[in-house]
XYZ file of C-alpha atoms in Angstrom:
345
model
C 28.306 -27.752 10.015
C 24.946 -28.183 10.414
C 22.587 -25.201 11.757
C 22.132 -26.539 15.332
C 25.885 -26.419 15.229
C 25.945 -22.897 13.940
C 23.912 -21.845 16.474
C 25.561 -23.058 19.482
C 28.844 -20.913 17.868
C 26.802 -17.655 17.731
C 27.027 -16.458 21.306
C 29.727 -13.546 21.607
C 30.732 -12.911 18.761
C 32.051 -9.167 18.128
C 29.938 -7.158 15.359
C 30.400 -3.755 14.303
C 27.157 -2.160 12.879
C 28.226 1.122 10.699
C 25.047 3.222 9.158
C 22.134 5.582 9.753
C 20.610 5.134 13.191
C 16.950 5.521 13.029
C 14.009 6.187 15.614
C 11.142 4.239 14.915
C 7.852 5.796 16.076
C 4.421 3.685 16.340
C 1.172 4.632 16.489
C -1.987 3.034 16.606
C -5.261 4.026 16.992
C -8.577 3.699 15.405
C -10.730 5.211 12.087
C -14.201 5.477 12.306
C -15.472 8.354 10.688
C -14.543 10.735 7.554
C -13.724 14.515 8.752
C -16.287 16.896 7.769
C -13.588 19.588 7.257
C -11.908 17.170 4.167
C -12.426 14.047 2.939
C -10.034 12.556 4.752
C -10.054 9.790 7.632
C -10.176 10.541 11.186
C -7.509 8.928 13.303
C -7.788 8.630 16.716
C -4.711 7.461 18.491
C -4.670 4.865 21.146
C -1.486 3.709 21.918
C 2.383 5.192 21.124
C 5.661 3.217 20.725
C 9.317 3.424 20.016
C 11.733 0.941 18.687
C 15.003 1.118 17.285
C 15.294 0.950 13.451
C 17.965 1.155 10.878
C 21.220 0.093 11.962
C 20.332 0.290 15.715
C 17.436 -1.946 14.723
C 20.871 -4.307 12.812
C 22.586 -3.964 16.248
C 19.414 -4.959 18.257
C 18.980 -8.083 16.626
C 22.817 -9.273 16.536
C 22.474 -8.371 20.508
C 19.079 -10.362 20.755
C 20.911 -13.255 18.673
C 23.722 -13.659 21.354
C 26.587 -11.441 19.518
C 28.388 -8.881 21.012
C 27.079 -5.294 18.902
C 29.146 -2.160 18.864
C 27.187 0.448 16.821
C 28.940 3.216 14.916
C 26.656 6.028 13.655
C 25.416 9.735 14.023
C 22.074 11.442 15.943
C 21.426 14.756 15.980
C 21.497 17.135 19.092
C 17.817 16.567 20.094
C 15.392 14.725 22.230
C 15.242 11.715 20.215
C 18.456 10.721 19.649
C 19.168 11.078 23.588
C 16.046 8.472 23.751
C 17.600 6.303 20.862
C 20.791 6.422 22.905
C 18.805 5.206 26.094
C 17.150 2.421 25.010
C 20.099 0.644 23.115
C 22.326 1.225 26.513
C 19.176 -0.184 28.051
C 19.775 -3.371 25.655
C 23.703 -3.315 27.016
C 24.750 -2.352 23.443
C 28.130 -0.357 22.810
C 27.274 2.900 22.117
C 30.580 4.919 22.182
C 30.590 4.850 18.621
C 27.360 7.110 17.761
C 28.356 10.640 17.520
C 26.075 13.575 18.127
C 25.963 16.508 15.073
C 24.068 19.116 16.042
C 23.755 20.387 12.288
C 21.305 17.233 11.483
C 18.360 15.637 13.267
C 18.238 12.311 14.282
C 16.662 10.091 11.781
C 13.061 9.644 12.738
C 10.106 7.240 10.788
C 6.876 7.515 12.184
C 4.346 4.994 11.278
C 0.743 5.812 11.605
C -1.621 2.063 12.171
C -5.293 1.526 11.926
C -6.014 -1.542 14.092
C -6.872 -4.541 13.614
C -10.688 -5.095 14.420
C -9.505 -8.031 16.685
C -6.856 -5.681 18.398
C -7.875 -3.567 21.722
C -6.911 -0.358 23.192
C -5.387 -1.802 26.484
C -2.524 -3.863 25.057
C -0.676 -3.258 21.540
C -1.785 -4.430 18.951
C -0.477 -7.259 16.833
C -0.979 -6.194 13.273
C -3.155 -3.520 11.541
C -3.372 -1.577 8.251
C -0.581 1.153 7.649
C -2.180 4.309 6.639
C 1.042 6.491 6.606
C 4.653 6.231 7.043
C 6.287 10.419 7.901
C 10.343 11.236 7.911
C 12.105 13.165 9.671
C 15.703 13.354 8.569
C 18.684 14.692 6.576
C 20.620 12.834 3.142
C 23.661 15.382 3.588
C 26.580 13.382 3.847
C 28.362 13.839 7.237
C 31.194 16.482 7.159
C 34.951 14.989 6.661
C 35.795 15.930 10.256
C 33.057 13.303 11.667
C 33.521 10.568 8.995
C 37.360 10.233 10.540
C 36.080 9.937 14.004
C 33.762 7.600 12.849
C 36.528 5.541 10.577
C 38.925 5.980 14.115
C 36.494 4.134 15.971
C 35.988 1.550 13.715
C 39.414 0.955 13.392
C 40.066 0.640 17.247
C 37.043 -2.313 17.380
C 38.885 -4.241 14.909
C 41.510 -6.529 16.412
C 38.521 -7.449 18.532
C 35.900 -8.125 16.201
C 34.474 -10.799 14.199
C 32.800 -9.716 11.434
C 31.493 -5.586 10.109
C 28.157 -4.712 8.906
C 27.200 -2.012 6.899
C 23.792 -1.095 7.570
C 23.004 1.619 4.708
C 19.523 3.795 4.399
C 21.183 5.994 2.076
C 20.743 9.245 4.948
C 24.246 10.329 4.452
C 26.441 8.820 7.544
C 27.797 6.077 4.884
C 29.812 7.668 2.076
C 32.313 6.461 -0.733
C 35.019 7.879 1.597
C 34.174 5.826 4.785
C 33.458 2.968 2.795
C 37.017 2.846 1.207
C 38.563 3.462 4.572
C 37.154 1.111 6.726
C 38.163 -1.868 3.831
C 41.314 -1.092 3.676
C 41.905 -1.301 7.391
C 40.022 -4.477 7.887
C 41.989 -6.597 5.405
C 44.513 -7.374 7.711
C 42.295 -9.059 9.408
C 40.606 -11.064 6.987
C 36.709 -10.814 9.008
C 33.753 -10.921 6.907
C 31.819 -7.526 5.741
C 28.100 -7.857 4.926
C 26.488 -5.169 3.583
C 22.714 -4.234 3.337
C 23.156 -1.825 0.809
C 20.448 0.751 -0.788
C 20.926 2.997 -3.688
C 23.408 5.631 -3.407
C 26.278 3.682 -1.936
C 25.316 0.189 -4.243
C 28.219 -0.043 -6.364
C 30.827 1.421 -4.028
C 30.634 -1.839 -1.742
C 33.629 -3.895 -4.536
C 35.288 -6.600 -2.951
C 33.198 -7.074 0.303
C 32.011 -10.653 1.433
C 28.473 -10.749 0.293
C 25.457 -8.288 -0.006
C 21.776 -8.999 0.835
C 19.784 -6.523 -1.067
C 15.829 -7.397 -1.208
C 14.986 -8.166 -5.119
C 13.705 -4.470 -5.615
C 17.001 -2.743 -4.350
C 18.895 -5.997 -6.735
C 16.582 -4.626 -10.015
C 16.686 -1.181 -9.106
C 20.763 -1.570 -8.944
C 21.077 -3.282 -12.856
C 18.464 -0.925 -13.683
C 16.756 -3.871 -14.991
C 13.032 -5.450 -13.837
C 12.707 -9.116 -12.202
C 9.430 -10.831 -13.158
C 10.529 -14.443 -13.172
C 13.322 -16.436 -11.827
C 15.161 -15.959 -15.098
C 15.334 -12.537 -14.634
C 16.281 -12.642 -11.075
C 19.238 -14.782 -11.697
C 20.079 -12.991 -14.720
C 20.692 -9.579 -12.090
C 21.982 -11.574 -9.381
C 24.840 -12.937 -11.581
C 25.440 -9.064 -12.849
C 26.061 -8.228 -9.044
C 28.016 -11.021 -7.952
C 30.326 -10.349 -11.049
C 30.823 -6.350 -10.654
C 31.288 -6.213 -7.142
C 33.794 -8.868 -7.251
C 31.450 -10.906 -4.087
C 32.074 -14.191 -2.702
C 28.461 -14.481 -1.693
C 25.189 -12.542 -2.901
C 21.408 -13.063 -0.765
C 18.461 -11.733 -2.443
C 15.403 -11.872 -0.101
C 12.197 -11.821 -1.885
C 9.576 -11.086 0.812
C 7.279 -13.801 0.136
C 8.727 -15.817 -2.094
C 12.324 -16.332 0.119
C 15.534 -15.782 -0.745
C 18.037 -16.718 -3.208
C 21.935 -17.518 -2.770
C 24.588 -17.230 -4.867
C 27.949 -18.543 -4.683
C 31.320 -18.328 -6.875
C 32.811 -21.711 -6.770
C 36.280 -22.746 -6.613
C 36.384 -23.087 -10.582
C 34.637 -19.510 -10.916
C 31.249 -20.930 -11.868
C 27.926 -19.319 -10.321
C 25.718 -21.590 -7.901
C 22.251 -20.173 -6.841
C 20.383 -21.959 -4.355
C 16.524 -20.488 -3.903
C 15.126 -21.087 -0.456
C 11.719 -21.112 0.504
C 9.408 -18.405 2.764
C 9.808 -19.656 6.785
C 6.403 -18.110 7.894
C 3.241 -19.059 7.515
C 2.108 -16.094 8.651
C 3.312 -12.356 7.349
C 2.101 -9.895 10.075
C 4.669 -7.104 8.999
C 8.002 -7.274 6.770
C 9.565 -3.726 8.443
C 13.070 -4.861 9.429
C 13.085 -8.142 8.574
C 16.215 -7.310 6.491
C 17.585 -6.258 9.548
C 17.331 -9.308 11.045
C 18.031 -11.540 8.229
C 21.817 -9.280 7.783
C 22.255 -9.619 11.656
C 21.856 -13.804 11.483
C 23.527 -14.186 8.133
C 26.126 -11.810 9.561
C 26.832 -13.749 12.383
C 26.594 -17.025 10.746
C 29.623 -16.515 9.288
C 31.103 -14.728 11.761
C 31.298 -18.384 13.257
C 32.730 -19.686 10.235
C 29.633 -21.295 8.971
C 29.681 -21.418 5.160
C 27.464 -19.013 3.223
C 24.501 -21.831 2.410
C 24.292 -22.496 6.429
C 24.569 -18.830 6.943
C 21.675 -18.251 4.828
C 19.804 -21.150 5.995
C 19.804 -19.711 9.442
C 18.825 -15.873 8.421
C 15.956 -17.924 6.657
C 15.136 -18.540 9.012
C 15.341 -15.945 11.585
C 13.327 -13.667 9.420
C 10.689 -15.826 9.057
C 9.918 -14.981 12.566
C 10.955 -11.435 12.489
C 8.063 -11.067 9.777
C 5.120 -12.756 11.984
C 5.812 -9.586 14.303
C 4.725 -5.989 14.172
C 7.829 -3.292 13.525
C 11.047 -3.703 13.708
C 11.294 -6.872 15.766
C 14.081 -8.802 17.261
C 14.346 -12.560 17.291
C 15.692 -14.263 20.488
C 17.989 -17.280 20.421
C 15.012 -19.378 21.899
C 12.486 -18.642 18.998
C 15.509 -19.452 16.516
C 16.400 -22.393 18.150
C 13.299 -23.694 17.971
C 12.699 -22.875 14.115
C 16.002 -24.972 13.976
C 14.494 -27.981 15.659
C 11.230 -28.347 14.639
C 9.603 -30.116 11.844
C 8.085 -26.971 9.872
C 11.521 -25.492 10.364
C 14.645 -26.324 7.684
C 17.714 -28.269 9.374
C 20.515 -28.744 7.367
C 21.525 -32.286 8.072
């Protein structure tokens, strides 16, 4: 199947995004002058935004792709997560699934930007220099009570859906327990889970289709460092084997991704693939993006190189965009078709 192919067979397929929901504040503005009370910068705001990020950021760009996203996750009681809730009905994304816990906030990151000396302060600016990144959140695991409505959710999508994501930020709404649960009522039904895991959860993910960790979440895993290829490979092949995958993608930021693959006669295949951008503007949630592609990829029973291919891809343009961006069937189709973009022939 080649990836023009792929493409065409991405429109409405059912995806159920499970993780931490996050609120992604922007804010840009200028420095110009040290305080005289410290001697610290000055930052004068100029313009505010807010995105979705974490899973809803996932969800966003399987919507944005063409798929059909149901979102399962938790917000707190508060302002925010009734503004989170907002502007994913806004995008005509399933929301039923995100439960409100008034014991916990909802996940905020708030990203402070100096602009850009080309950038101006009556339209938003298109890339800058981050000067600090501030949390709000909780890592307490949710209670038992709200993991099983959670897990009963889930298992009412499935007969409907196409493939699960696990969208994990380690804040606590993903645990052993839910993990464990949800596998063992999706194997009936034989649909592909992709995870993008982080620390807590890493090795708790055995026996799910593929991972996609980004090399630094891969060395941190092994607790081993990757300086060269060899090294990268060496940890890749340590994943693949303990978690029992049929499919591993390491992104490397600049450097692309790798693939690995058991084959029929249990050997190990890795295929590197190059960087699809030119030009880096910002690499926030282009893991989201490249999970939500590669996700639904397969979802339309592409095989894992095309899959990867096509998340390649899609990244590449998420990353040549400022915050959490989405990627629109147009812009992919396009990377697809043109001559700077790959096409598997």
């Amino acid at each position: 199947m080649n990836l023009k192919a792929v493409f065409e067979q991405l429109q409405g397929k059912r995806v159920v995004i499970i993780g931490d929901v996050i609120l992604d504040t922007y804010i840009w503005g200028d420095v110009k002058r040290i305080s005289p009370e410290a001697p610290v910068p000055v930052f004068e705001t100029t313009t505010e935004k807010t995105g979705c990020g974490g899973a809803a950021n996932v969800a966003q760009n399987v919507a944005s792709l063409g798929g059909n996203a149901t979102l399962i996750g938790v917000i707190g009681s508060d302002r925010e997560g009734e503004k989170l809730v907002q502007m994913l009905t806004e995008m005509n994304l399933v929301t039923t699934g995100i439960h409100t816990d008034p014991r916990r906030p909802t996940s905020i990151k708030t990203r402070v930007i100096a602009r850009a000396a080309t950038s101006f302060a009556d339209r938003e600016p298109e890339s800058g220099h981050h000067l600090l990144r501030i949390d709000r959140e909780s890592k307490q695991e949710i209670s038992p009570q709200i993991r099983e409505h959670l897990q009963d959710t889930i298992v009412s999508q499935l007969p409907t859906s196409d493939a699960i994501i696990f969208a994990d930020y380690d804040k606590g709404v993903v645990t052993a327990q839910l993990i464990k649960g949800v596998m063992k009522h999706a194997e009936p039904y034989g649909i592909p889970i992709i995870v993008d895991p982080k620390r807590n959860n890493f090795w708790h993910y055995e026996g799910v289709t593929a991972v996609t960790p980004n090399h630094k979440e891969a060395s941190a895993a092994v607790h081993e460092e990757i300086i060269d290829v060899s090294d990268l490979v060496a940890v890749g092949e340590k994943i693949l084997n303990r978690l029992s995958l049929k499919a591993l993608l390491i992104t490397r930021d600049a450097n692309g991704m790798s693939l690995f693959q058991r084959t029929a006669d249990g050997t190990i295949e890795v295929e590197h693939l190059p960087p699809n951008s030119s030009i880096v503007t910002d690499v926030t949630g282009a893991g989201d993006t490249v999970v939500a592609a590669f996700t639904l990829a397969l979802a339309a029973d592409a095989g894992f190189r095309s899959a990867a291919m096509l998340s390649n891809l899609a990244g590449g343009i998420a990353v040549s965009k400022m915050g959490c961006a989405t990627v629109t069937p147009e812009e992919l189709l396009h990377a697809i078709v043109s001559p700077q973009g790959i096409s598997e022939k």
